[in-house]
mmCIF file of C-alpha atoms in Angstrom:
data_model
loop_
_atom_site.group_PDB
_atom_site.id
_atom_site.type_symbol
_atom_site.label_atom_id
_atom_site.label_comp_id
_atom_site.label_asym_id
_atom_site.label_seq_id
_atom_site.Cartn_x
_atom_site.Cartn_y
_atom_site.Cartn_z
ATOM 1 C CA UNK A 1 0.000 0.000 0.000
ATOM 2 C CA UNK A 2 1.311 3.388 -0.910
ATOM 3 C CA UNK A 3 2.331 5.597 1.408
ATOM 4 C CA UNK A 4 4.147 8.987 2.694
ATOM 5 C CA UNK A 5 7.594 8.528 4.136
ATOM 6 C CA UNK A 6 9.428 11.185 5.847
ATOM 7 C CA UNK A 7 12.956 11.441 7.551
ATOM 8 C CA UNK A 8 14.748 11.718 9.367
ATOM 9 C CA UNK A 9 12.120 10.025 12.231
ATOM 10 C CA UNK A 10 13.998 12.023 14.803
ATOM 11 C CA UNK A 11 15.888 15.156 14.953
ATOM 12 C CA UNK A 12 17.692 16.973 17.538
ATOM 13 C CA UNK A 13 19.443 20.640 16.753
ATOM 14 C CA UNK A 14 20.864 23.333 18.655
ATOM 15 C CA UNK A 15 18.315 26.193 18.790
ATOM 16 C CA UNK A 16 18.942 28.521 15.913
ATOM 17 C CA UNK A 17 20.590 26.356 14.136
ATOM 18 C CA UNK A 18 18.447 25.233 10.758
ATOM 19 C CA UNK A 19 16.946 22.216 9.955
ATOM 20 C CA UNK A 20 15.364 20.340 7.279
ATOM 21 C CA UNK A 21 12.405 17.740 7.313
ATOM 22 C CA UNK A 22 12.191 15.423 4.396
ATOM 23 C CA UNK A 23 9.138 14.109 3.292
ATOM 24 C CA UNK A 24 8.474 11.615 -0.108
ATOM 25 C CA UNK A 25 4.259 12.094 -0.643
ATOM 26 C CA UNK A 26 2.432 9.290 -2.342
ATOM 27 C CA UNK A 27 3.112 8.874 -5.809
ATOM 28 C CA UNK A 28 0.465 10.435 -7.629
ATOM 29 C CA UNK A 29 -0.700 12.722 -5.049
ATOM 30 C CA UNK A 30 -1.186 16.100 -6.034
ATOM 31 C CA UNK A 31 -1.943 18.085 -2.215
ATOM 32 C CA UNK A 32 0.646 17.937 0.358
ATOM 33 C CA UNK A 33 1.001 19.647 3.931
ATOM 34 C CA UNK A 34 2.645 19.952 6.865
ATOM 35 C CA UNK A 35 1.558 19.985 10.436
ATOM 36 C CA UNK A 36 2.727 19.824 13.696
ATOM 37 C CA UNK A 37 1.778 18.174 17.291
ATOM 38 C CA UNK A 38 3.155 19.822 20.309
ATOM 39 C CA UNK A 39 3.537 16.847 23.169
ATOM 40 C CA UNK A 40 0.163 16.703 24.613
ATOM 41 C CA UNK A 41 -1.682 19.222 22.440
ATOM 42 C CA UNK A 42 -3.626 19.242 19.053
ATOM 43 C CA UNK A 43 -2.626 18.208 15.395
ATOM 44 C CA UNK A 44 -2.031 22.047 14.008
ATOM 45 C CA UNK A 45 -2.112 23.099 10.162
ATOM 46 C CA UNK A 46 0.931 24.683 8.962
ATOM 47 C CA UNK A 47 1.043 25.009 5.290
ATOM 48 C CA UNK A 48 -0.238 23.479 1.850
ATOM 49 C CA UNK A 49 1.327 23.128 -1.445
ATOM 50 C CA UNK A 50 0.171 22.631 -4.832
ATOM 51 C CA UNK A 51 1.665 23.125 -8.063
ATOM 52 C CA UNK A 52 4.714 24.210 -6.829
ATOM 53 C CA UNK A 53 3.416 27.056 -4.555
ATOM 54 C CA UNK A 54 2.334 27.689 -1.294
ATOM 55 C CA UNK A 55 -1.911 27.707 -1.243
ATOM 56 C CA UNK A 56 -2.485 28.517 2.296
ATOM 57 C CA UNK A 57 -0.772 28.471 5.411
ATOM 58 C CA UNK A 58 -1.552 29.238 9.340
ATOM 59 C CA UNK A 59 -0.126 31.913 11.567
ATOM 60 C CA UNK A 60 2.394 29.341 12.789
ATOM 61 C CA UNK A 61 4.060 29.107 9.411
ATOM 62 C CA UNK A 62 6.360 32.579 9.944
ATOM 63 C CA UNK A 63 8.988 33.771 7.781
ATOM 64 C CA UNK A 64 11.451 31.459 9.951
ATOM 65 C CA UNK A 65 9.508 28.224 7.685
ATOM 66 C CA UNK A 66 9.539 27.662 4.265
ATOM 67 C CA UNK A 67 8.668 24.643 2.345
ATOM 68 C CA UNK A 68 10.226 23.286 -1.160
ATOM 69 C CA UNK A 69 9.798 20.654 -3.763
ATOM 70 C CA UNK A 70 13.424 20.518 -4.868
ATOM 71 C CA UNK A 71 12.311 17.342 -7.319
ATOM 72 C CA UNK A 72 9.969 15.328 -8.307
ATOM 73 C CA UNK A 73 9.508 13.278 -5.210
ATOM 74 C CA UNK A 74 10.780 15.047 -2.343
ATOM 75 C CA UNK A 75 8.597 17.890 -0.435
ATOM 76 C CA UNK A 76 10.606 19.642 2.406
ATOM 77 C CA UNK A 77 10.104 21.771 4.947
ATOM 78 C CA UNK A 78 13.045 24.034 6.668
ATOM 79 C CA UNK A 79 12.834 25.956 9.583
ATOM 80 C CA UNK A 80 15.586 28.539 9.197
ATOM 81 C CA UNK A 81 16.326 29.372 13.180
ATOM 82 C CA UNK A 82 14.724 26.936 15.280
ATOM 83 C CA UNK A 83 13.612 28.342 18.628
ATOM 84 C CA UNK A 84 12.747 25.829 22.045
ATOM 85 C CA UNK A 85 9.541 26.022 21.184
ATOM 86 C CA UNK A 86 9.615 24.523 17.950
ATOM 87 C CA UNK A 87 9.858 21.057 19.357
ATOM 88 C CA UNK A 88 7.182 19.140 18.599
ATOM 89 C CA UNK A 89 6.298 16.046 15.938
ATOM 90 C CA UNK A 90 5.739 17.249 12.644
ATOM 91 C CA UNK A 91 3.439 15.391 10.031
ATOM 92 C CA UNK A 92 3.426 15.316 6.353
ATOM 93 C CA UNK A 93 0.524 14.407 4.304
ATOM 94 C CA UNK A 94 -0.537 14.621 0.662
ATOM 95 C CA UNK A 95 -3.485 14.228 -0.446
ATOM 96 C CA UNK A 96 -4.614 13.050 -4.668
ATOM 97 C CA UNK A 97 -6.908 15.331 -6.941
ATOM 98 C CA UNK A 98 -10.305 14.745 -6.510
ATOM 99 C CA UNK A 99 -9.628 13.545 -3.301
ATOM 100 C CA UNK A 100 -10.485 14.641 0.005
ATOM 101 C CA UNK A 101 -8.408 12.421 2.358
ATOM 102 C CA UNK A 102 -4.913 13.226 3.117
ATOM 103 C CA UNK A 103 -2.854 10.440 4.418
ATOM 104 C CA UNK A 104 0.134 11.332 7.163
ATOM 105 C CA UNK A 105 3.805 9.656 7.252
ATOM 106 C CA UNK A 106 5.103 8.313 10.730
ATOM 107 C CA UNK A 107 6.150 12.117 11.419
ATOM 108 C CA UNK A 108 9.544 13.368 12.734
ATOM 109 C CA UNK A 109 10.497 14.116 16.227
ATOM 110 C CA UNK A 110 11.902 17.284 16.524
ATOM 111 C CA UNK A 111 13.875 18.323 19.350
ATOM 112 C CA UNK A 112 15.451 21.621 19.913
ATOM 113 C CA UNK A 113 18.328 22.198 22.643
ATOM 114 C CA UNK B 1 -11.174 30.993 14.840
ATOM 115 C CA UNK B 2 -12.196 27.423 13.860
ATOM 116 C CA UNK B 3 -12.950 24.859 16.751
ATOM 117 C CA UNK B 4 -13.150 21.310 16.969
ATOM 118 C CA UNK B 5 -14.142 19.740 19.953
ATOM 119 C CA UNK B 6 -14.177 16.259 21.545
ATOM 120 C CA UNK B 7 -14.419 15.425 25.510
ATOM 121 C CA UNK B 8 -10.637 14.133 26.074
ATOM 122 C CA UNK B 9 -11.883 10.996 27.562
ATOM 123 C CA UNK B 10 -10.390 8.545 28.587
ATOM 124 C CA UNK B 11 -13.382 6.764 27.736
ATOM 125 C CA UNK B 12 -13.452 3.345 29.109
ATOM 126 C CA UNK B 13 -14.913 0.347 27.346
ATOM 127 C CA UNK B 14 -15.182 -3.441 27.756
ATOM 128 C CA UNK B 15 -13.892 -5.961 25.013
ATOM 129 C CA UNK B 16 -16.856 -6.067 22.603
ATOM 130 C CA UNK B 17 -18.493 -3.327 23.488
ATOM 131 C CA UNK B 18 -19.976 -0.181 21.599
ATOM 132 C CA UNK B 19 -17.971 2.736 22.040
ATOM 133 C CA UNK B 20 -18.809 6.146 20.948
ATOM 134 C CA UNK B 21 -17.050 9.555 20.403
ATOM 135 C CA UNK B 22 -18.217 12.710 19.992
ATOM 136 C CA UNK B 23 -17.302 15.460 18.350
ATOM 137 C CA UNK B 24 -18.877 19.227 17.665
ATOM 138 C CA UNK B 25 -17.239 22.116 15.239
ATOM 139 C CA UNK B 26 -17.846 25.912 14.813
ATOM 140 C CA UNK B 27 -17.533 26.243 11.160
ATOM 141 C CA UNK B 28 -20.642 25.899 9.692
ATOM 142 C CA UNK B 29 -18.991 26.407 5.912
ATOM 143 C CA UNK B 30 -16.946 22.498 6.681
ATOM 144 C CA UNK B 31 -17.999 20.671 3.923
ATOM 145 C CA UNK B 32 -15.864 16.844 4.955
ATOM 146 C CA UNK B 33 -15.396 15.407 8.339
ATOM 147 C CA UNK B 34 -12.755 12.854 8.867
ATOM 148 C CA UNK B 35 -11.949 10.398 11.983
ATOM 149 C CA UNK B 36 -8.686 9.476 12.635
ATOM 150 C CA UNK B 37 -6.705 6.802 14.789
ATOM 151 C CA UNK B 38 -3.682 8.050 16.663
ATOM 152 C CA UNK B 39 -1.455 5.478 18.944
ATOM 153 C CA UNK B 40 0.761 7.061 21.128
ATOM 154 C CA UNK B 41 3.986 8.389 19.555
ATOM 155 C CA UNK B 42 2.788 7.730 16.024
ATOM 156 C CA UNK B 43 1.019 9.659 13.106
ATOM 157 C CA UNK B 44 -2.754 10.130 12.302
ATOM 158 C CA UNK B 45 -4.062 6.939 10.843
ATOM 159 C CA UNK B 46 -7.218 7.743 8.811
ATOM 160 C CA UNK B 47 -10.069 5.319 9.701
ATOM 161 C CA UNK B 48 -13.736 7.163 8.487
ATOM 162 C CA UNK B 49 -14.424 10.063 6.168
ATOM 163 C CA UNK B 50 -18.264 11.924 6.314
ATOM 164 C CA UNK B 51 -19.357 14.444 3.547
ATOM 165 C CA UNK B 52 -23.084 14.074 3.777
ATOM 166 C CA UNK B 53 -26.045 13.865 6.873
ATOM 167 C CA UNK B 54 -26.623 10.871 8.347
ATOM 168 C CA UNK B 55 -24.323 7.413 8.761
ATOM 169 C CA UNK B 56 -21.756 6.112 7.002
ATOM 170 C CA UNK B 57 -20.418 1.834 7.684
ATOM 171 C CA UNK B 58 -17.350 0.537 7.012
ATOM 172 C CA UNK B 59 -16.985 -2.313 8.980
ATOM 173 C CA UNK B 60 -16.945 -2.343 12.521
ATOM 174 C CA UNK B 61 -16.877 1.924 12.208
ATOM 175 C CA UNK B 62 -19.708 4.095 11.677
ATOM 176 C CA UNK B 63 -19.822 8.116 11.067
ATOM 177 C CA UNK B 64 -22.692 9.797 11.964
ATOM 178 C CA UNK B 65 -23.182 13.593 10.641
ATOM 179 C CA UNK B 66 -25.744 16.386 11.525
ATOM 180 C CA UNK B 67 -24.764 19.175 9.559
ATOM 181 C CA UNK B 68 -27.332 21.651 11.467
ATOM 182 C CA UNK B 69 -25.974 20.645 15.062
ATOM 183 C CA UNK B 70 -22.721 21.082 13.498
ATOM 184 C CA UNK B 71 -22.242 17.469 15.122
ATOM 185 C CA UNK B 72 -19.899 14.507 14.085
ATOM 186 C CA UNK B 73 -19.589 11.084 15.728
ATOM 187 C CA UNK B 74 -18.004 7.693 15.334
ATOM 188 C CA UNK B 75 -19.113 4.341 16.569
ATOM 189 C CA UNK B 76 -17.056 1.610 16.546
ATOM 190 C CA UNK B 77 -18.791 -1.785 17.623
ATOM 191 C CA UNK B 78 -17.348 -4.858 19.122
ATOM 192 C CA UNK B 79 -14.688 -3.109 20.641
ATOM 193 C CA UNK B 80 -11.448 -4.532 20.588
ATOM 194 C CA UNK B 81 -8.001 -3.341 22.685
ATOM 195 C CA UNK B 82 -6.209 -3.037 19.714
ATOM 196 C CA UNK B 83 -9.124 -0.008 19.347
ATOM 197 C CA UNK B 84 -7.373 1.377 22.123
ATOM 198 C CA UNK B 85 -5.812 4.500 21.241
ATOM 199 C CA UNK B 86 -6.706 8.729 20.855
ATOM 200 C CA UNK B 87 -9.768 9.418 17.751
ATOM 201 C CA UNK B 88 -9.032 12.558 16.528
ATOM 202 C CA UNK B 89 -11.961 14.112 14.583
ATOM 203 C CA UNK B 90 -11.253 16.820 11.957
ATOM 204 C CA UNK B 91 -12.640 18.947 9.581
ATOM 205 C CA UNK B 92 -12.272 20.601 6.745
ATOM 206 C CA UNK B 93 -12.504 24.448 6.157
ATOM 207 C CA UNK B 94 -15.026 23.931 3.304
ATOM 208 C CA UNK B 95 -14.666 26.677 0.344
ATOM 209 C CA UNK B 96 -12.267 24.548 -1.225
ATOM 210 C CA UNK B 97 -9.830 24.362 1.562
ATOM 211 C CA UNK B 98 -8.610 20.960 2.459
ATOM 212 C CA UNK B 99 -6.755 22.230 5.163
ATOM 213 C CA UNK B 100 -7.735 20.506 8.485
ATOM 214 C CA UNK B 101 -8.533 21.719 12.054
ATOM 215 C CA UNK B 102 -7.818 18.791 14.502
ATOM 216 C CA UNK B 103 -9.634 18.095 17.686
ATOM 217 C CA UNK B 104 -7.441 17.641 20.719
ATOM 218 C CA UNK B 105 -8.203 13.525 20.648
ATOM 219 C CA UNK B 106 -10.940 11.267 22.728
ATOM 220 C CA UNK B 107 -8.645 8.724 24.273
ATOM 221 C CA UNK B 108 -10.414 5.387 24.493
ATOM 222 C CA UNK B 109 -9.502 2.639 26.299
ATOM 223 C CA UNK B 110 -11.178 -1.181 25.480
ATOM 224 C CA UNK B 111 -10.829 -3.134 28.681
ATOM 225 C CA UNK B 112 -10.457 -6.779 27.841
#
């Protein structure tokens, strides 16, 4: 059964220093996101992407994230300066056209020192 | 600002049992309602989508929707503890928007 892979599955960095999520969306999914779990607290939206471009994204998703589909499998998301507070699991998911159910990888641990 | 809500349980049920979860949202534009399975530590596993009023089976799992009491629901019969694990419900923000506002989770618990 396809599905969405992402790595590394856990990450720890030095606050401020950047870091980059990886995540490889089903095949011929069109829709892909990001979101994020705090321990303890709700799933949270951060962006979405289609066509090559950003269609929306939350409050969360300041000019310290960006997102990037450097090919034609691989759908990233960098956080330029991560702060303590950026710790937290974060989920991709993509989702086909016509479809309305996105499906989330395993998620990577993030943890900022 | 969107709202999802579901009691956070835990919600206790024997082996074999019916358990249900509730859950209520703000945005009356929501046009598809989703359920999914979350063990602790991993990702979202989705179990049920809902677009239209009334129920929806897939096997053991039903949906339930009332659009007008902005109201979404999930039975799963014949409990199992392997259905033991946090349901979050979410939904969509309709107008074309896929993007998803999560519930905080109903933690359920299947006693066997």
């Amino acid at each position: 059964e396809p599905e969405v892979t992402q790595t590394p599955s856990h990450q720890v960095t030095q606050m401020g220093q950047e870091v980059i999520l990886r995540c490889v969306p089903i095949s011929n999914h069109l829709y892909f996101y990001w979101y994020r779990q705090i321990l303890g607290q709700k799933v949270e939206f951060l962006v979405s992407f289609y066509n090559n471009e950003i269609s929306e994204k939350s409050e969360i998703f300041d000019d310290q994230f960006s997102v990037e589909r450097p090919d034609g499998s691989n759908f990233t998301l960098k956080i330029r300066s991560t702060k303590l507070e950026d710790s937290a699991m974060y989920f991709c998911a993509s989702r086909g056209d016509g479809n309305t159910e996105a499906f989330f990888g395993q998620g990577t641990r993030l943890t900022v020192v | 600002q969107k709202e999802v809500e579901q009691n956070s349980g835990p919600l206790s049920v024997p082996e074999g049992a019916i358990a249900s979860l509730n859950c209520t949202y703000s945005d009356r534009g929501s046009q598809s309602f989703f359920w999914y399975r979350q063990y602790s530590g991993k990702s979202p596993e989705l179990i049920m989508s809902i677009y239209s009023n009334g129920d929806k089976e897939d096997g053991r799992f039903t949906a339930q929707l009332n659009k007008a009491s902005q109201y979404v629901s999930l039975l799963i019969r014949d409990s199992q503890p392997s259905d033991s694990a946090t349901y979050l419900c979410a939904v969509d923000s309709g107008a074309g928007s896929y993007q998803l506002t999560f519930g905080k989770g109903t933690k359920l618990s299947v006693i066997p």
